[in-house]
Amino acid sequence: MAENQQAEKIDKKYRIKRNIRITLKWTAIAVLIIMVQSVELVFMLRFVNPPMTPLMISRAIDQKNAGKSVKIQKKWVPLEQVSECMIQAVVASEDNNFTKHRGFDFVAIKDAYEENAKGRRLRGASTITQQTCKNVFLWEGRSYTRKAAEVWFTFWVETLWSKHRIMEVYLNVIEMGNGIYGVGAAAEVYYHKPPLKLSCPEAAMIAAVLPSPLKRNPVKPTPYLFQRQSQILDLMDKIGKVEL
């Protein structure tokens, strides 16, 4: 009887270990497949314009749940049809070292950490590449899993895309108002002109609303937005033409 119980215990332990090995094996295979497919997706979007983003879908669902009509205004425009001022403005306001880093601005990360540690207004150090990856590939929210995915996609986007392509996708998917995505739609809605005709003050004002596009409106600027616009214009003068 005791021998049978001992044998059953050994058999149970063996089955548990075997199930764990099988689970780990198939988990590793699934993770590998997801990683490979994610790289394939990044490579594909080097040439194919993303028709929708997770953020657009999420905002549409929120509008539907709130009983509002779904509003998604977007118009894809090649980077060659975007004002140089607009490119300068987002580099000045969002990522001064865009043309120099490989997706992560470690100097900006260090500066942000030091400022946040001093208890000043919280600031981030997310690059244009990281923001592009958040918009195109990832879901909303904050978690270690999401951050790891952001790092993964940022590495591959910087590896497989050119800076020209990163900027083009960024300016076409970024949220620029309630239901307004990309500079093509923003230029028409706010200033009734194509993005190629945006002046530097107009581009700077659009860039000024980007941290909070649902709360700020470039055609109804507050004193803060005027101040921010002035700061961005000063930085644009210092940066000069952005070569991509």
XYZ file of N, CA and C in Angstrom:
732
model
N 0.835 -1.215 0.000
C 0.000 0.000 0.000
C 0.868 1.264 0.000
N 1.872 1.262 0.899
C 2.783 2.413 0.993
C 3.559 2.573 -0.298
N 3.943 1.423 -0.908
C 4.695 1.488 -2.166
C 3.838 2.090 -3.274
N 2.546 1.729 -3.292
C 1.633 2.277 -4.306
C 1.471 3.786 -4.150
N 1.348 4.233 -2.897
C 1.203 5.673 -2.649
C 2.459 6.431 -3.070
N 3.627 5.808 -2.769
C 4.886 6.433 -3.159
C 4.990 6.532 -4.673
N 4.570 5.467 -5.354
C 4.611 5.442 -6.819
C 3.675 6.497 -7.401
N 2.496 6.656 -6.771
C 1.538 7.656 -7.242
C 2.103 9.064 -7.082
N 2.798 9.303 -5.960
C 3.403 10.617 -5.727
C 4.470 10.923 -6.769
N 5.289 9.919 -7.046
C 6.349 10.089 -8.046
C 5.736 10.354 -9.417
N 4.689 9.582 -9.734
C 4.024 9.746 -11.028
C 3.377 11.130 -11.140
N 2.783 11.596 -10.042
C 2.141 12.919 -10.030
C 3.178 14.017 -10.232
N 4.334 13.892 -9.546
C 5.396 14.881 -9.707
C 5.920 14.888 -11.142
N 6.047 13.698 -11.715
C 6.532 13.593 -13.092
C 5.566 14.274 -14.054
N 4.249 14.017 -13.845
C 3.245 14.615 -14.720
C 3.225 16.137 -14.586
N 3.381 16.645 -13.359
C 3.410 18.096 -13.134
C 4.603 18.717 -13.863
N 5.781 18.090 -13.695
C 6.983 18.603 -14.356
C 6.838 18.551 -15.884
N 6.255 17.454 -16.362
C 6.069 17.317 -17.807
C 5.122 18.391 -18.327
N 4.037 18.636 -17.584
C 3.080 19.669 -18.005
C 3.714 21.056 -17.990
N 4.565 21.293 -16.982
C 5.262 22.587 -16.916
C 6.194 22.747 -18.112
N 6.936 21.679 -18.439
C 7.853 21.732 -19.583
C 7.091 21.979 -20.876
N 5.964 21.302 -21.035
C 5.154 21.468 -22.247
C 4.608 22.886 -22.328
N 4.116 23.388 -21.182
C 3.574 24.758 -21.148
C 4.649 25.778 -21.491
N 5.826 25.627 -20.887
C 6.929 26.554 -21.157
C 7.360 26.481 -22.621
N 7.388 25.268 -23.152
C 7.785 25.086 -24.548
C 6.837 25.815 -25.483
N 5.526 25.612 -25.284
C 4.552 26.223 -26.196
C 4.434 27.729 -25.947
N 4.673 28.148 -24.706
C 4.698 29.588 -24.419
C 5.854 30.246 -25.146
N 7.022 29.601 -25.102
C 8.205 30.126 -25.797
C 7.969 30.189 -27.303
N 7.332 29.161 -27.833
C 7.034 29.141 -29.271
C 6.068 30.272 -29.628
N 5.031 30.448 -28.784
C 4.047 31.512 -29.049
C 4.703 32.885 -28.991
N 5.568 33.082 -27.981
C 6.270 34.374 -27.864
C 7.161 34.608 -29.063
N 7.857 33.574 -29.496
C 8.736 33.696 -30.670
C 7.935 34.050 -31.921
N 6.783 33.404 -32.092
C 5.932 33.700 -33.253
C 5.466 35.153 -33.215
N 5.039 35.613 -32.029
C 4.580 37.004 -31.878
C 5.717 37.975 -32.194
N 6.918 37.665 -31.720
C 8.067 38.544 -31.961
C 8.393 38.618 -33.451
N 8.398 37.468 -34.104
C 8.691 37.443 -35.543
C 7.626 38.200 -36.328
N 6.368 37.951 -35.984
C 5.276 38.626 -36.695
C 5.287 40.135 -36.447
N 5.691 40.552 -35.246
C 5.752 41.984 -34.965
C 6.817 42.656 -35.822
N 7.945 41.985 -36.010
C 9.004 42.535 -36.869
C 8.524 42.583 -38.327
N 7.813 41.551 -38.746
C 7.251 41.545 -40.105
C 6.274 42.702 -40.285
N 5.477 42.989 -39.250
C 4.522 44.095 -39.313
C 5.250 45.429 -39.428
N 6.310 45.601 -38.634
C 7.096 46.835 -38.709
C 7.668 46.999 -40.111
N 8.197 45.920 -40.663
C 8.774 45.984 -42.010
C 7.712 46.334 -43.049
N 6.525 45.737 -42.932
C 5.445 46.005 -43.879
C 5.035 47.476 -43.839
N 4.942 48.036 -42.620
C 4.501 49.423 -42.479
C 5.580 50.427 -42.873
N 6.744 49.917 -43.221
C 7.753 50.787 -43.833
C 7.272 51.259 -45.195
N 6.418 50.454 -45.825
C 5.935 50.758 -47.171
C 4.431 51.014 -47.224
N 3.678 50.421 -46.291
C 2.216 50.519 -46.303
C 1.771 51.478 -45.207
N 0.889 52.412 -45.555
C 0.391 53.377 -44.570
C -0.656 52.726 -43.671
N -0.509 52.818 -42.360
C -1.504 52.215 -41.451
C -2.868 52.879 -41.622
N -3.914 52.101 -41.935
C -5.233 52.692 -42.154
C -5.901 53.189 -40.874
N -5.622 52.516 -39.761
C -6.183 52.884 -38.457
C -5.125 52.626 -37.399
N -5.350 53.191 -36.222
C -4.453 52.918 -35.094
C -5.290 52.476 -33.900
N -4.680 51.782 -32.940
C -5.423 51.393 -31.741
C -6.071 52.575 -31.029
N -5.386 53.734 -31.026
C -5.949 54.912 -30.361
C -7.216 55.385 -31.064
N -7.208 55.389 -32.393
C -8.401 55.795 -33.144
C -9.580 54.894 -32.808
N -9.313 53.594 -32.755
C -10.373 52.631 -32.446
C -10.878 52.840 -31.019
N -9.941 53.042 -30.089
C -10.308 53.258 -28.684
C -11.150 54.516 -28.520
N -10.758 55.603 -29.170
C -11.513 56.852 -29.087
C -12.912 56.681 -29.694
N -12.991 55.939 -30.791
C -14.293 55.707 -31.438
C -15.222 54.918 -30.519
N -14.671 53.926 -29.826
C -15.459 53.134 -28.883
C -15.951 54.010 -27.729
N -15.060 54.876 -27.232
C -15.443 55.793 -26.147
C -16.582 56.711 -26.587
N -16.496 57.230 -27.804
C -17.542 58.108 -28.333
C -18.865 57.357 -28.453
N -18.786 56.117 -28.933
C -19.992 55.305 -29.099
C -20.632 55.011 -27.747
N -19.801 54.659 -26.764
C -20.316 54.342 -25.425
C -20.915 55.566 -24.741
N -20.421 56.747 -25.112
C -20.937 57.991 -24.530
C -22.177 58.499 -25.269
N -22.626 57.735 -26.248
C -23.811 58.121 -27.008
C -23.554 59.202 -28.035
N -22.287 59.414 -28.373
C -21.934 60.439 -29.359
C -21.697 59.790 -30.716
N -21.768 60.594 -31.753
C -21.461 60.072 -33.079
C -19.954 59.872 -33.190
N -19.558 58.817 -33.865
C -18.139 58.512 -34.025
C -17.509 59.517 -34.981
N -16.411 60.110 -34.524
C -15.726 61.131 -35.315
C -14.268 60.743 -35.512
N -13.917 60.446 -36.748
C -12.528 60.172 -37.102
C -12.211 60.947 -38.377
N -11.494 62.036 -38.229
C -11.085 62.839 -39.373
C -9.595 62.645 -39.593
N -9.231 62.132 -40.749
C -7.829 61.908 -41.073
C -7.652 61.969 -42.585
N -6.487 62.414 -42.981
C -6.165 62.504 -44.399
C -4.672 62.300 -44.551
N -4.286 61.176 -45.108
C -2.860 60.874 -45.225
C -2.211 61.782 -46.265
N -1.100 62.367 -45.877
C -0.345 63.211 -46.809
C 1.123 62.811 -46.767
N 1.774 62.674 -47.916
C 3.216 62.387 -47.929
C 3.974 63.516 -47.243
N 5.114 63.207 -46.708
C 5.888 64.212 -45.968
C 6.284 65.381 -46.866
N 6.436 65.112 -48.155
C 6.796 66.171 -49.093
C 5.693 67.209 -49.234
N 4.474 66.847 -48.804
C 3.345 67.774 -48.883
C 3.023 68.397 -47.520
N 4.000 68.351 -46.618
C 3.854 68.950 -45.292
C 4.838 70.105 -45.183
N 4.388 71.201 -44.634
C 5.243 72.373 -44.449
C 6.493 72.029 -43.640
N 7.620 72.564 -44.074
C 8.861 72.403 -43.307
C 8.684 72.941 -41.893
N 7.852 73.968 -41.780
C 7.601 74.552 -40.459
C 6.976 73.541 -39.516
N 6.091 72.677 -40.041
C 5.422 71.694 -39.189
C 6.417 70.662 -38.680
N 7.327 70.248 -39.557
C 8.358 69.296 -39.151
C 9.258 69.927 -38.090
N 9.665 71.169 -38.337
C 10.484 71.893 -37.361
C 9.766 72.017 -36.018
N 8.476 72.319 -36.091
C 7.710 72.586 -34.868
C 7.624 71.360 -33.970
N 7.369 70.184 -34.539
C 7.260 68.994 -33.686
C 8.622 68.548 -33.169
N 9.666 68.753 -33.957
C 11.008 68.439 -33.458
C 11.353 69.380 -32.306
N 11.032 70.664 -32.473
C 11.311 71.656 -31.433
C 10.526 71.380 -30.157
N 9.272 70.984 -30.302
C 8.410 70.826 -29.126
C 8.477 69.436 -28.505
N 8.711 68.409 -29.323
C 8.592 67.040 -28.833
C 9.912 66.281 -28.722
N 10.890 66.616 -29.561
C 12.074 65.746 -29.631
C 13.218 66.477 -30.318
N 13.933 67.310 -29.564
C 14.994 68.133 -30.149
C 16.093 67.325 -30.835
N 16.334 66.115 -30.359
C 17.432 65.299 -30.893
C 16.944 64.198 -31.840
N 15.792 64.409 -32.449
C 15.179 63.376 -33.287
C 16.130 62.829 -34.343
N 16.864 63.692 -35.017
C 17.741 63.243 -36.100
C 19.035 62.605 -35.587
N 19.302 62.710 -34.286
C 20.582 62.248 -33.748
C 20.492 60.930 -32.994
N 19.356 60.661 -32.338
C 19.273 59.455 -31.513
C 18.770 58.265 -32.321
N 18.796 57.106 -31.677
C 18.323 55.867 -32.304
C 17.045 55.376 -31.627
N 16.164 56.330 -31.329
C 14.879 55.963 -30.753
C 14.730 56.328 -29.300
N 15.858 56.419 -28.580
C 15.826 56.742 -27.158
C 16.795 57.893 -26.891
N 16.280 58.959 -26.327
C 17.104 60.122 -26.013
C 17.516 60.024 -24.541
N 18.669 59.428 -24.289
C 19.085 59.151 -22.918
C 19.420 60.424 -22.147
N 19.845 61.463 -22.855
C 20.089 62.750 -22.189
C 18.776 63.328 -21.672
N 17.739 63.278 -22.524
C 16.427 63.790 -22.120
C 15.838 62.941 -20.999
N 16.070 61.637 -21.041
C 15.578 60.747 -19.983
C 16.221 61.115 -18.647
N 17.533 61.357 -18.678
C 18.261 61.730 -17.459
C 17.751 63.068 -16.917
N 17.573 64.044 -17.819
C 17.090 65.360 -17.386
C 15.688 65.264 -16.792
N 14.826 64.482 -17.426
C 13.457 64.316 -16.942
C 13.447 63.645 -15.576
N 14.300 62.647 -15.399
C 14.375 61.942 -14.117
C 14.804 62.894 -13.002
N 15.804 63.725 -13.289
C 16.304 64.661 -12.277
C 15.249 65.702 -11.915
N 14.535 66.207 -12.916
C 13.487 67.201 -12.643
C 12.345 66.585 -11.851
N 11.940 65.382 -12.241
C 10.839 64.710 -11.547
C 11.230 64.367 -10.108
N 12.509 64.016 -9.900
C 12.983 63.684 -8.560
C 12.977 64.898 -7.645
N 13.109 66.079 -8.225
C 13.103 67.314 -7.442
C 11.687 67.774 -7.099
N 10.690 67.026 -7.599
C 9.310 67.358 -7.283
C 8.712 68.421 -8.170
N 9.385 68.712 -9.287
C 8.820 69.690 -10.212
C 7.716 69.039 -11.018
N 7.106 69.843 -11.913
C 6.029 69.310 -12.747
C 6.552 68.107 -13.536
N 5.810 67.002 -13.450
C 6.254 65.789 -14.119
C 6.393 66.004 -15.613
N 7.510 65.535 -16.158
C 7.728 65.646 -17.581
C 8.231 64.304 -18.094
N 7.959 64.042 -19.346
C 8.414 62.797 -19.944
C 9.598 63.031 -20.852
N 10.095 61.955 -21.433
C 11.221 62.071 -22.360
C 10.982 61.164 -23.550
N 9.717 61.040 -23.923
C 9.341 60.153 -25.017
C 9.715 60.792 -26.350
N 10.449 60.053 -27.164
C 10.871 60.568 -28.465
C 9.737 60.457 -29.483
N 9.926 61.090 -30.626
C 8.936 60.990 -31.708
C 8.804 59.543 -32.157
N 9.904 58.810 -32.174
C 9.839 57.389 -32.548
C 9.001 56.606 -31.557
N 9.212 56.835 -30.278
C 8.420 56.142 -29.251
C 6.945 56.505 -29.358
N 6.652 57.777 -29.578
C 5.257 58.196 -29.710
C 4.607 57.568 -30.939
N 5.377 57.436 -32.010
C 4.867 56.786 -33.219
C 4.520 55.334 -32.929
N 5.412 54.641 -32.220
C 5.169 53.235 -31.884
C 3.949 53.080 -30.981
N 3.803 53.976 -29.995
C 2.637 53.939 -29.116
C 1.351 54.057 -29.923
N 1.351 54.965 -30.879
C 0.147 55.213 -31.668
C -0.169 54.087 -32.640
N 0.848 53.572 -33.311
C 0.625 52.619 -34.403
C 0.468 51.184 -33.921
N 1.225 50.804 -32.886
C 1.291 49.391 -32.522
C 0.676 49.026 -31.168
N 0.524 49.997 -30.271
C 0.223 49.644 -28.893
C -1.111 50.170 -28.386
N -1.528 49.609 -27.292
C -2.777 49.971 -26.622
C -2.509 51.078 -25.609
N -3.584 51.712 -25.139
C -3.450 52.745 -24.112
C -3.183 52.100 -22.749
N -2.616 52.904 -21.865
C -2.389 52.418 -20.507
C -0.919 52.425 -20.143
N -0.657 52.117 -18.874
C 0.704 52.071 -18.362
C 0.937 50.727 -17.683
N 1.933 50.022 -18.126
C 2.310 48.758 -17.507
C 3.710 48.402 -17.974
N 4.363 47.494 -17.238
C 5.695 47.068 -17.639
C 5.650 46.319 -18.968
N 4.574 45.571 -19.186
C 4.439 44.831 -20.446
C 4.358 45.791 -21.623
N 3.550 46.831 -21.469
C 3.402 47.819 -22.541
C 4.715 48.553 -22.781
N 5.415 48.894 -21.706
C 6.687 49.599 -21.841
C 7.717 48.726 -22.557
N 7.726 47.433 -22.216
C 8.648 46.513 -22.880
C 8.324 46.415 -24.367
N 7.033 46.363 -24.686
C 6.620 46.318 -26.089
C 7.016 47.601 -26.811
N 6.906 48.733 -26.121
C 7.296 50.012 -26.712
C 8.791 50.024 -27.046
N 9.603 49.526 -26.124
C 11.046 49.445 -26.361
C 11.333 48.543 -27.552
N 10.661 47.406 -27.613
C 10.844 46.448 -28.709
C 10.501 47.085 -30.053
N 9.326 47.687 -30.144
C 8.908 48.283 -31.414
C 9.787 49.482 -31.783
N 10.188 50.262 -30.788
C 11.038 51.418 -31.066
C 12.361 50.975 -31.675
N 12.955 49.919 -31.133
C 14.212 49.399 -31.687
C 14.049 49.004 -33.151
N 12.979 48.275 -33.443
C 12.810 47.770 -34.807
C 12.379 48.864 -35.780
N 11.592 49.819 -35.319
C 11.222 50.937 -36.189
C 12.462 51.749 -36.563
N 13.314 52.009 -35.590
C 14.547 52.746 -35.878
C 15.486 51.939 -36.768
N 15.411 50.615 -36.674
C 16.277 49.746 -37.474
C 15.782 49.623 -38.911
N 14.466 49.503 -39.081
C 13.908 49.192 -40.396
C 13.342 50.388 -41.151
N 13.019 51.466 -40.448
C 12.479 52.657 -41.109
C 13.554 53.736 -41.172
N 13.374 54.655 -42.100
C 14.216 55.847 -42.139
C 13.613 56.914 -41.233
N 14.389 57.930 -40.895
C 13.851 59.048 -40.118
C 12.736 59.744 -40.903
N 12.899 59.776 -42.207
C 11.867 60.370 -43.075
C 10.545 59.637 -42.885
N 10.582 58.301 -42.894
C 9.364 57.506 -42.754
C 8.774 57.643 -41.359
N 9.624 57.667 -40.339
C 9.134 57.827 -38.969
C 8.368 59.137 -38.830
N 8.956 60.218 -39.337
C 8.301 61.519 -39.249
C 6.997 61.536 -40.050
N 7.005 60.907 -41.208
C 5.803 60.878 -42.044
C 4.658 60.164 -41.335
N 4.943 58.999 -40.765
C 3.900 58.250 -40.065
C 3.442 59.023 -38.831
N 4.394 59.550 -38.090
C 4.056 60.312 -36.883
C 3.090 61.447 -37.200
N 3.410 62.245 -38.200
C 2.583 63.412 -38.525
C 1.235 63.035 -39.133
N 1.083 61.778 -39.518
C -0.188 61.347 -40.095
C -1.082 60.590 -39.121
N -0.538 60.165 -37.980
C -1.373 59.392 -37.045
C -1.560 60.080 -35.703
N -0.732 61.075 -35.394
C -0.801 61.703 -34.076
C -2.153 62.383 -33.862
N -2.679 62.254 -32.652
C -3.958 62.882 -32.305
C -3.756 64.390 -32.155
N -4.539 65.169 -32.893
C -4.377 66.622 -32.897
C -5.661 67.356 -32.524
N -6.606 66.631 -31.963
C -7.866 67.222 -31.550
C -8.905 66.148 -31.376
N -10.115 66.537 -31.013
C -11.192 65.583 -30.809
C -11.592 64.939 -32.134
N -11.180 63.696 -32.339
C -11.476 62.990 -33.577
C -10.626 63.429 -34.753
N -9.596 64.218 -34.494
C -8.732 64.737 -35.561
C -7.369 64.072 -35.453
N -6.956 63.396 -36.516
C -5.700 62.665 -36.503
C -4.838 63.064 -37.699
N -3.629 63.469 -37.401
C -2.695 63.800 -38.463
C -2.772 65.239 -38.905
N -1.660 65.707 -39.465
C -1.558 67.109 -39.854
C -2.433 67.439 -41.061
N -2.728 66.447 -41.901
C -3.591 66.697 -43.061
C -4.971 67.167 -42.640
N -5.567 66.449 -41.672
C -6.886 66.819 -41.166
C -6.805 68.078 -40.316
N -5.764 68.188 -39.475
C -5.634 69.339 -38.578
C -5.514 70.646 -39.351
N -4.709 70.649 -40.410
C -4.522 71.872 -41.200
C -5.834 72.323 -41.834
N -6.619 71.365 -42.316
C -7.886 71.706 -42.962
C -8.934 72.149 -41.947
N -9.019 71.430 -40.814
C -10.032 71.756 -39.807
C -9.736 73.096 -39.144
N -8.495 73.305 -38.736
C -8.153 74.498 -37.962
C -7.867 75.734 -38.820
N -7.207 75.526 -39.971
C -6.767 76.687 -40.750
C -7.275 76.694 -42.189
N -8.070 75.678 -42.549
C -8.720 75.625 -43.864
C -7.707 75.735 -45.005
N -6.646 74.976 -44.878
C -5.613 74.974 -45.906
C -4.884 73.628 -45.892
N -4.193 73.271 -46.951
C -3.415 72.031 -46.939
C -2.196 72.185 -46.031
N -1.663 71.084 -45.521
C -0.537 71.176 -44.587
C 0.720 71.805 -45.182
N 0.843 71.758 -46.488
C 2.012 72.371 -47.135
C 2.012 73.880 -46.973
N 0.828 74.469 -46.768
C 0.699 75.930 -46.689
C 0.729 76.453 -45.250
N 0.916 75.585 -44.272
C 0.948 76.036 -42.882
C 2.128 76.979 -42.653
N 1.857 78.087 -42.010
C 2.929 79.023 -41.657
C 3.631 78.519 -40.400
N 4.776 79.104 -40.085
C 5.503 78.690 -38.883
C 4.705 78.974 -37.600
N 4.058 80.139 -37.455
C 3.233 80.358 -36.263
C 2.077 79.358 -36.150
N 1.457 79.003 -37.279
C 0.362 78.028 -37.260
C 0.886 76.647 -36.866
N 2.012 76.260 -37.446
C 2.602 74.957 -37.111
C 2.991 74.897 -35.643
N 3.565 75.978 -35.140
C 3.967 76.023 -33.736
C 2.760 75.928 -32.816
N 1.638 76.536 -33.204
C 0.439 76.479 -32.383
C -0.138 75.064 -32.362
N -0.115 74.386 -33.513
C -0.577 72.988 -33.547
C 0.308 72.131 -32.653
N 1.623 72.331 -32.743
C 2.554 71.565 -31.911
C 2.331 71.847 -30.434
N 1.921 73.061 -30.113
C 1.721 73.450 -28.713
C 0.582 72.676 -28.055
N -0.391 72.205 -28.836
C -1.535 71.495 -28.251
C -1.285 69.991 -28.111
N -0.192 69.476 -28.707
C -0.004 68.032 -28.780
C 0.021 67.299 -27.434
N 0.569 67.868 -26.373
C 0.509 67.108 -25.111
C -0.904 66.855 -24.614
N -1.838 67.751 -24.945
C -3.232 67.597 -24.491
C -4.186 68.019 -25.610
N -4.221 67.272 -26.711
C -5.019 67.692 -27.866
C -6.526 67.687 -27.642
N -6.999 66.976 -26.604
C -8.435 66.956 -26.337
C -8.872 68.123 -25.463
N -7.914 68.779 -24.831
C -8.223 69.887 -23.926
C -7.877 71.245 -24.533
N -7.064 71.270 -25.586
C -6.593 72.523 -26.152
C -6.981 72.626 -27.621
N -7.172 73.860 -28.061
C -7.596 74.113 -29.439
C -6.717 75.222 -30.022
N -6.015 74.952 -31.115
C -5.106 75.957 -31.670
C -5.787 77.213 -32.192
N -7.070 77.130 -32.505
C -7.763 78.328 -32.989
C -8.490 79.054 -31.856
N -8.396 78.501 -30.645
C -8.916 79.179 -29.453
C -7.828 79.156 -28.388
N -6.693 79.794 -28.689
C -5.526 79.683 -27.806
C -5.690 80.413 -26.479
N -5.204 79.811 -25.451
C -5.156 80.412 -24.116
C -3.826 81.158 -23.986
N -3.660 81.970 -22.943
C -2.358 82.618 -22.715
C -1.215 81.607 -22.644
N -1.489 80.438 -22.047
C -0.446 79.412 -21.981
C -0.036 78.961 -23.381
N -1.031 78.752 -24.263
C -0.708 78.293 -25.617
C 0.087 79.346 -26.384
N -0.242 80.616 -26.192
C 0.535 81.674 -26.843
C 1.988 81.639 -26.346
N 2.150 81.439 -25.041
C 3.496 81.371 -24.477
C 4.252 80.161 -25.025
N 3.568 79.037 -25.072
C 4.185 77.811 -25.587
C 4.529 77.965 -27.065
N 3.652 78.586 -27.828
C 3.917 78.837 -29.245
C 5.188 79.664 -29.424
N 5.326 80.702 -28.608
C 6.506 81.562 -28.674
C 7.785 80.775 -28.364
N 7.706 79.890 -27.362
C 8.863 79.067 -27.015
C 9.242 78.137 -28.172
N 8.232 77.550 -28.785
C 8.481 76.627 -29.895
C 9.085 77.380 -31.081
N 8.582 78.568 -31.385
C 9.128 79.365 -32.486
C 10.596 79.718 -32.236
N 10.939 80.039 -30.995
C 12.336 80.327 -30.659
C 13.221 79.103 -30.894
N 12.724 77.940 -30.463
C 13.473 76.702 -30.664
C 13.592 76.360 -32.147
N 12.558 76.638 -32.911
C 12.594 76.381 -34.354
C 13.699 77.191 -35.013
N 13.863 78.447 -34.590
C 14.930 79.297 -35.134
C 16.300 78.709 -34.821
N 16.446 78.173 -33.624
C 17.731 77.600 -33.226
C 18.023 76.292 -33.963
N 16.973 75.487 -34.138
C 17.143 74.180 -34.796
C 17.407 74.331 -36.287
N 16.696 75.269 -36.911
C 16.826 75.438 -38.355
C 16.106 74.336 -39.114
N 16.397 74.227 -40.386
C 15.742 73.218 -41.217
C 16.119 71.820 -40.760
N 15.130 70.949 -40.658
C 15.358 69.570 -40.222
C 15.639 68.710 -41.448
N 16.838 68.162 -41.505
C 17.226 67.296 -42.626
C 16.931 65.855 -42.286
N 16.053 65.213 -43.058
C 15.673 63.820 -42.805
C 16.184 62.903 -43.925
